[in-house]
mmCIF file of C-alpha atoms in Angstrom:
data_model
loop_
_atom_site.group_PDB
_atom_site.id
_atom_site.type_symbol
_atom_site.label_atom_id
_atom_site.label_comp_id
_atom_site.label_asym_id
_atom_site.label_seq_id
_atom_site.Cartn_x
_atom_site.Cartn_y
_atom_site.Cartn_z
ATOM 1 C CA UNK A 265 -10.961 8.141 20.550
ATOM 2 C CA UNK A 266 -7.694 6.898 20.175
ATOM 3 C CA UNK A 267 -4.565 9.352 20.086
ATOM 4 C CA UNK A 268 -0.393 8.732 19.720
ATOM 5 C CA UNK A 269 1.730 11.144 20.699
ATOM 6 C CA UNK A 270 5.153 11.412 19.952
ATOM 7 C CA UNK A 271 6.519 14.697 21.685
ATOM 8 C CA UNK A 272 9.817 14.471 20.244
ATOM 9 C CA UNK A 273 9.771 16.403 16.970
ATOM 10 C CA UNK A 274 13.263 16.420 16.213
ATOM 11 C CA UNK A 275 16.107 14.452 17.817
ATOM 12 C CA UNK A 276 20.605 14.710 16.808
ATOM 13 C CA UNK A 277 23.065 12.588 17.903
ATOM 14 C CA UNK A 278 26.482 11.536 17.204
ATOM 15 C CA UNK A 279 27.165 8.033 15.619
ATOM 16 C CA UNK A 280 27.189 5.452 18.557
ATOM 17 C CA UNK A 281 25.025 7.350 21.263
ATOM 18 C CA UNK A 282 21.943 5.516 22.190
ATOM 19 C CA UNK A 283 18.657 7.489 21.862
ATOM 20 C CA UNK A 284 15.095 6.904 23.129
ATOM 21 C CA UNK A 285 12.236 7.602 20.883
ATOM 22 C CA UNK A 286 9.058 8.435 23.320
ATOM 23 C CA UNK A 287 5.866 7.198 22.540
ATOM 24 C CA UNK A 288 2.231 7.773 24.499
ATOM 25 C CA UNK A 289 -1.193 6.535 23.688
ATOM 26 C CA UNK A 290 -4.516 6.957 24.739
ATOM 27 C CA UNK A 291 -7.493 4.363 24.134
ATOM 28 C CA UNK A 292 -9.716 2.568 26.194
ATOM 29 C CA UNK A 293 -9.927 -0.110 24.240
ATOM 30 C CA UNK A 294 -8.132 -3.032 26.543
ATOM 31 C CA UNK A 295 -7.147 -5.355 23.463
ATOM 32 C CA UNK A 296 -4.841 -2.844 21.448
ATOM 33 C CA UNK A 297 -1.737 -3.270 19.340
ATOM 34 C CA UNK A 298 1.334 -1.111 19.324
ATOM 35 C CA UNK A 299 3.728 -0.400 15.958
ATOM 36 C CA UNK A 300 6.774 1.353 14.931
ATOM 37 C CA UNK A 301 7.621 2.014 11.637
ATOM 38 C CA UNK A 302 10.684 3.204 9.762
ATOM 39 C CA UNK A 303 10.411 6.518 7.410
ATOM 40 C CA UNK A 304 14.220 6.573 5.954
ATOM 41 C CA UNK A 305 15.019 9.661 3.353
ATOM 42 C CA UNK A 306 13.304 7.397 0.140
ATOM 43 C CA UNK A 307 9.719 7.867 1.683
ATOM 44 C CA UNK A 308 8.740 3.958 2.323
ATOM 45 C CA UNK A 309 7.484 2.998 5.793
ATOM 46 C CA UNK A 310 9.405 0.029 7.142
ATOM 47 C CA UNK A 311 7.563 -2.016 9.992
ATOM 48 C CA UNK A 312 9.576 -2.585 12.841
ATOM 49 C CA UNK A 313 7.719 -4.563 15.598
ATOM 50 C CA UNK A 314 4.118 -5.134 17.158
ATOM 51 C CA UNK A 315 3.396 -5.630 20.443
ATOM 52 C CA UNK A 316 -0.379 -6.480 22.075
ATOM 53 C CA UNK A 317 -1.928 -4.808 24.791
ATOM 54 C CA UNK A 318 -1.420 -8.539 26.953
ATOM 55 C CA UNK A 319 2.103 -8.451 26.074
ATOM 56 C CA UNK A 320 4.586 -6.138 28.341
ATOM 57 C CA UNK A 321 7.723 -7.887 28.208
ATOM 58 C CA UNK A 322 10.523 -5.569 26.353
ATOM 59 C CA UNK A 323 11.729 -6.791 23.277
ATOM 60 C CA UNK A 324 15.457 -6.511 22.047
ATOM 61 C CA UNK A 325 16.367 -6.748 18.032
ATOM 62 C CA UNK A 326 20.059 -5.823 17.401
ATOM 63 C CA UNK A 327 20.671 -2.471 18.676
ATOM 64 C CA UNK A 328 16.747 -2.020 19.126
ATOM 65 C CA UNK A 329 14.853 -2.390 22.199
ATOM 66 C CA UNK A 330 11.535 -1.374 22.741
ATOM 67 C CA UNK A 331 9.895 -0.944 26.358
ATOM 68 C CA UNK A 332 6.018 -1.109 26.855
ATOM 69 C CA UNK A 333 4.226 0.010 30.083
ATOM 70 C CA UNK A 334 0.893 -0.209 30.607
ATOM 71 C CA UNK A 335 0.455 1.841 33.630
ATOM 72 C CA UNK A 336 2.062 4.700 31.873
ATOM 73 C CA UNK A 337 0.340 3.991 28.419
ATOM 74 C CA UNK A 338 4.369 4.198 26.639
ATOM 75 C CA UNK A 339 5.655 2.175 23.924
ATOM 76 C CA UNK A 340 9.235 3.815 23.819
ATOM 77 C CA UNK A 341 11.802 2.758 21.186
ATOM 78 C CA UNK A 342 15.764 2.873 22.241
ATOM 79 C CA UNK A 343 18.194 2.532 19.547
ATOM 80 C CA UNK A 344 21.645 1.439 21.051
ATOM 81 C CA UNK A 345 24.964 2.483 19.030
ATOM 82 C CA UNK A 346 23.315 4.612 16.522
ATOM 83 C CA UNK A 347 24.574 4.653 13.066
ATOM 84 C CA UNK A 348 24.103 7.208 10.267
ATOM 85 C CA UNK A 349 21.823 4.721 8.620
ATOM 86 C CA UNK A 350 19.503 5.307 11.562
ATOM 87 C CA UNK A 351 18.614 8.587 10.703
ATOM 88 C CA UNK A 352 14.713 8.283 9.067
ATOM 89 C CA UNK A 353 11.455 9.663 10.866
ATOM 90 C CA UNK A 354 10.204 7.200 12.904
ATOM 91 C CA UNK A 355 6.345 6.959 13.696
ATOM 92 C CA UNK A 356 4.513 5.132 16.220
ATOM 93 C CA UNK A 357 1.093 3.980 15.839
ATOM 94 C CA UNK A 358 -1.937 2.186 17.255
ATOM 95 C CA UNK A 359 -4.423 -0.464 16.008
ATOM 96 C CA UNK A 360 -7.433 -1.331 17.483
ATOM 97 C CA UNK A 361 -8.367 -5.184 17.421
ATOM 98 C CA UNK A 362 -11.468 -5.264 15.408
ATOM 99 C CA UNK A 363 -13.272 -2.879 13.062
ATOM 100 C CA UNK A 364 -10.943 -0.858 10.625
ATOM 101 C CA UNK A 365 -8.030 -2.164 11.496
ATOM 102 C CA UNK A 366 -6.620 0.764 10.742
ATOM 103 C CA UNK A 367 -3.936 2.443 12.577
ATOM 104 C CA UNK A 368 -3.639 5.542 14.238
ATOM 105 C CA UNK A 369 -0.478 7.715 14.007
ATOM 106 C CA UNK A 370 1.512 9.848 16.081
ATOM 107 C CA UNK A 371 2.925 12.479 13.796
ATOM 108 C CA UNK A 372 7.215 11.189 14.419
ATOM 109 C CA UNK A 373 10.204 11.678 15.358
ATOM 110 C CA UNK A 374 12.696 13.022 12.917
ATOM 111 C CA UNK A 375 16.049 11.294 14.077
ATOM 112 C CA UNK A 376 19.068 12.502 12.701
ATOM 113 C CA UNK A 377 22.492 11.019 13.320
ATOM 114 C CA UNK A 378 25.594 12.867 12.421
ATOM 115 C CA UNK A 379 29.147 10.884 11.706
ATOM 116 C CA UNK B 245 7.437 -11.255 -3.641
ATOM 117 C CA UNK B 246 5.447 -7.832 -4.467
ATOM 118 C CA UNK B 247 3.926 -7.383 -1.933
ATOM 119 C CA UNK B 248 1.119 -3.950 -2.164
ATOM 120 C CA UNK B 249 2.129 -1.910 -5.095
ATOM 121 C CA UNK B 250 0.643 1.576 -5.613
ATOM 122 C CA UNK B 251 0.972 3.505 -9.107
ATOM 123 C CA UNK B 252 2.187 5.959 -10.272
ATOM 124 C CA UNK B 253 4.937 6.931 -7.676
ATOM 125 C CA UNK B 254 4.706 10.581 -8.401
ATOM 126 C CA UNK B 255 2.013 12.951 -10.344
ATOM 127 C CA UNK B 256 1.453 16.772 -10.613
ATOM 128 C CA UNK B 257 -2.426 17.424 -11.471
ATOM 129 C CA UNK B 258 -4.175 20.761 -12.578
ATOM 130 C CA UNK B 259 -7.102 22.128 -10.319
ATOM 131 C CA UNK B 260 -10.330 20.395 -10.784
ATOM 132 C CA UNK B 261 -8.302 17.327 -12.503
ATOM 133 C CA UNK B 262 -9.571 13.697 -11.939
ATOM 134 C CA UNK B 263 -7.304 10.515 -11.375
ATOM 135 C CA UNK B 264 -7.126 7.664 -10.210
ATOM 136 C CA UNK B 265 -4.362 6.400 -7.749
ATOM 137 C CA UNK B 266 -3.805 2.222 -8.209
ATOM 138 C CA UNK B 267 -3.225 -0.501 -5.388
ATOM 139 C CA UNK B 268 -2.742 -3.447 -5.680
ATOM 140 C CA UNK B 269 -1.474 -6.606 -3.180
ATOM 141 C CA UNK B 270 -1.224 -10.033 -4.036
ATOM 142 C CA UNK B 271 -1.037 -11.308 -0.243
ATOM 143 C CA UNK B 272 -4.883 -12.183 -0.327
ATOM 144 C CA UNK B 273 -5.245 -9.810 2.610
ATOM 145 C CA UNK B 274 -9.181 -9.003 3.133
ATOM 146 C CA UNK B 275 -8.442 -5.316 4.746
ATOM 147 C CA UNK B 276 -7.159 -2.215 2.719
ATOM 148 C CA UNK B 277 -7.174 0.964 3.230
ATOM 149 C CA UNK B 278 -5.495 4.391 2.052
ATOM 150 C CA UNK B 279 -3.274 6.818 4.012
ATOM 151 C CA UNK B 280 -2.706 10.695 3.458
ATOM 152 C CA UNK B 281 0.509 11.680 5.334
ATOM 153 C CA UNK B 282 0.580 15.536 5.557
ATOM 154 C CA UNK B 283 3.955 17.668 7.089
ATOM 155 C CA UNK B 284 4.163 17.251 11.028
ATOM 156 C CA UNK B 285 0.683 15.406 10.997
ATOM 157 C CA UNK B 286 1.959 11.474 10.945
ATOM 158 C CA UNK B 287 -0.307 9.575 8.484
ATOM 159 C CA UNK B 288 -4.155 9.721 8.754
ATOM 160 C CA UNK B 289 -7.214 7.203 7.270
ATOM 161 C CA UNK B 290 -9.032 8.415 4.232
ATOM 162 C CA UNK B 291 -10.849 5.214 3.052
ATOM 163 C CA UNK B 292 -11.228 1.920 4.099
ATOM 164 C CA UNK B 293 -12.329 -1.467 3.370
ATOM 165 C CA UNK B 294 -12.736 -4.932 5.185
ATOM 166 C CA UNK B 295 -13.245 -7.082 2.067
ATOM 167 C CA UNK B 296 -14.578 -6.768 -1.284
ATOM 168 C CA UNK B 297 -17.533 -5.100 -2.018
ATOM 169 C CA UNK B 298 -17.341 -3.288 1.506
ATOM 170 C CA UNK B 299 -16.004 0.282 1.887
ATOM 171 C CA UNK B 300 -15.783 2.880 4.460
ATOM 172 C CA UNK B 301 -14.675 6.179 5.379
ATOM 173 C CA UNK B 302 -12.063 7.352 7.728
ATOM 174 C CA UNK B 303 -10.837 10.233 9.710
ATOM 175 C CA UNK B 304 -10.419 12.668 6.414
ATOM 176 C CA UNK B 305 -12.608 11.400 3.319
ATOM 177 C CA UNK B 306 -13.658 14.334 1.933
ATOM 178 C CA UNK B 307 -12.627 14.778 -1.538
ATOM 179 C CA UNK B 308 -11.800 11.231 -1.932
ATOM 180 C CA UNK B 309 -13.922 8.037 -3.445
ATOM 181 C CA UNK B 310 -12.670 4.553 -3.121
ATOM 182 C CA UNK B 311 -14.649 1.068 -4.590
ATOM 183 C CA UNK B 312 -13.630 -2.449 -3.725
ATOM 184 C CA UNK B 313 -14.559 -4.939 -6.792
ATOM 185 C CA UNK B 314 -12.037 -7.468 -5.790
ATOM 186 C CA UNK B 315 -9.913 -8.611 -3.046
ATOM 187 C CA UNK B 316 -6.157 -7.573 -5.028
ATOM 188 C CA UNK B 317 -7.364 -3.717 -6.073
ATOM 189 C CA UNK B 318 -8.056 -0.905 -4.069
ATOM 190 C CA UNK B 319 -8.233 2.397 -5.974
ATOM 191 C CA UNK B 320 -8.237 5.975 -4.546
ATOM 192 C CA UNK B 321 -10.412 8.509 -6.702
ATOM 193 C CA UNK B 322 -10.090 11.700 -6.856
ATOM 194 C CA UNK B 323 -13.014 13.458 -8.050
ATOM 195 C CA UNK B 324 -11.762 17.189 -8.736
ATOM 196 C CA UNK B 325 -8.472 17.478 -7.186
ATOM 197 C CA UNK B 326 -7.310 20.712 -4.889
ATOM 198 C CA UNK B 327 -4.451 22.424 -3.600
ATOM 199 C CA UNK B 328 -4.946 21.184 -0.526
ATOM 200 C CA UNK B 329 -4.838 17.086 -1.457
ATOM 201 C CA UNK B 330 -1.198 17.698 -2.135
ATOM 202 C CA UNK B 331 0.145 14.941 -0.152
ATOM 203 C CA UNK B 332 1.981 11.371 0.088
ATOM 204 C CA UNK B 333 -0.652 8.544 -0.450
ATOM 205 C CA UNK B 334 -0.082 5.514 1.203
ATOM 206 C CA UNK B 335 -1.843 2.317 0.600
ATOM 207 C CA UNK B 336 -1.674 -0.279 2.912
ATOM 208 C CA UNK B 337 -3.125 -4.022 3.922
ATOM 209 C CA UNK B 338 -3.562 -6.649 6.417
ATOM 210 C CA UNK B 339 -4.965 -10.044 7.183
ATOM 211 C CA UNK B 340 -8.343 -10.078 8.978
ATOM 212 C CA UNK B 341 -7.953 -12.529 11.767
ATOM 213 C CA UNK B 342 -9.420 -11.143 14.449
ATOM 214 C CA UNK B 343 -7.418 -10.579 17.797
ATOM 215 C CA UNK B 344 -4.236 -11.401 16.168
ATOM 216 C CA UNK B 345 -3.378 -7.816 15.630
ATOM 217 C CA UNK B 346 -1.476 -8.939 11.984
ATOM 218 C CA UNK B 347 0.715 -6.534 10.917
ATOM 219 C CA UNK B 348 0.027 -4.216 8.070
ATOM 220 C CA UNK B 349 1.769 -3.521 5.247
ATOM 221 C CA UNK B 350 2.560 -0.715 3.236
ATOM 222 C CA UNK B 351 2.828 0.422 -0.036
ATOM 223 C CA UNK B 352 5.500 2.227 -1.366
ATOM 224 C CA UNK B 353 3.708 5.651 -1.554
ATOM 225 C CA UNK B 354 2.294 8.342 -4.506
ATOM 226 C CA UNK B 355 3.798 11.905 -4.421
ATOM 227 C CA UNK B 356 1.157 14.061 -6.028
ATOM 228 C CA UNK B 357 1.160 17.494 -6.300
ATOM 229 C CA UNK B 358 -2.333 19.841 -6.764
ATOM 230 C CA UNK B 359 -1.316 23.429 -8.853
#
């Protein structure tokens, strides 16, 4: 079975500290897919990036960065300079490659940053 | 540029009440599939479905029906709502390619409350 977990509950931080959202999953399937999505106060979930199970190279976006290791099973999300407009929940999730294609959740992180 | 549209946004039902929550998506995606996202829980699969005609359940069905007559519609049925199916609904839908991991989209979420 496939699980996400996102130990972080709750995370502050002044505007323009960096912060590192954790992420771990578990799944032995060996094609997978790894999201993030956005939560901000309105409610809608706002895709952020994918990234395959063949595919370890960090990826930078703005003040986003995301770092994927294999051999620790982490897909952790850094978000450089935060601004107020940062603070949403942010949820990390897993896909397998066939079937459902239906994504598994860990249950977020709950950033809040203060002015 | 709509994208997957759910109706209504928000809905308070009596005990044992019936409805019907609506999605749509005009991307011509083949999978669709509804969410339930509960307090500290992250979003979990109710129904799902890999193209018309074809439905299946997910990790928390009970209480739920779902029916696939064309590619566009995906409706979420409850039968005799409860207290407990007070949640955000999320619809969401992807491509089917295989071993392209495509992301998946979201709708904008249902707020309905069980008294």
């Amino acid at each position: 079975a496939q699980k996400v977990t996102q130990a972080q509950t709750e995370i502050s931080v002044v505007e323009k500290e960096d912060v590192t959202l954790d992420c771990v999953y578990e799944t032995r399937d060996t094609t997978y897919y790894l999201f993030w999505y956005k939560q901000p106060p309105s409610g809608e979930l706002v895709f952020l990036i994918r990234r395959n199970s063949f595919d370890e190279q960090n990826e930078i976006s703005g003040r986003y960065s995301w770092n994927f290791q294999k051999s620790t099973s982490s897909f952790n999300f850094t978000i450089t300079a935060s601004q107020v407009v940062d603070s949403a929940v942010y949820f990390c999730a897993l896909s397998e490659d066939t079937g459902r294609r239906a994504l598994t959740f860990g249950s977020g992180t709950r950033l809040q940053v203060q002015p | 540029n709509a994208g997957v549209t759910q109706t209504p946004k928000f809905q308070v039902l009596k005990t044992g009440q019936s409805m019907t929550l609506q999605c749509a998506q005009d991307m011509n995606h083949e999978y669709m599939s509804w969410y339930r996202q509960d307090p500290g829980m992250g979003l979990r699969l109710i129904h799902y479905s890999v193209g018309a005609g074809i439905t299946d359940q997910g990790e928390v069905p009970n209480g739920y029906n779902v029916s696939r007559s064309t590619t566009e519609d995906f409706p979420l049925r409850l039968l005799s709502a409860a207290p407990s199916q007070t949640s955000v609904y999320f619809c969401a839908s992807s491509r089917k390619t295989p071993g392209s991991g495509n992301t998946i989209y979201f709708g904008e979420g249902s707020w309905l409350t069980v008294v």
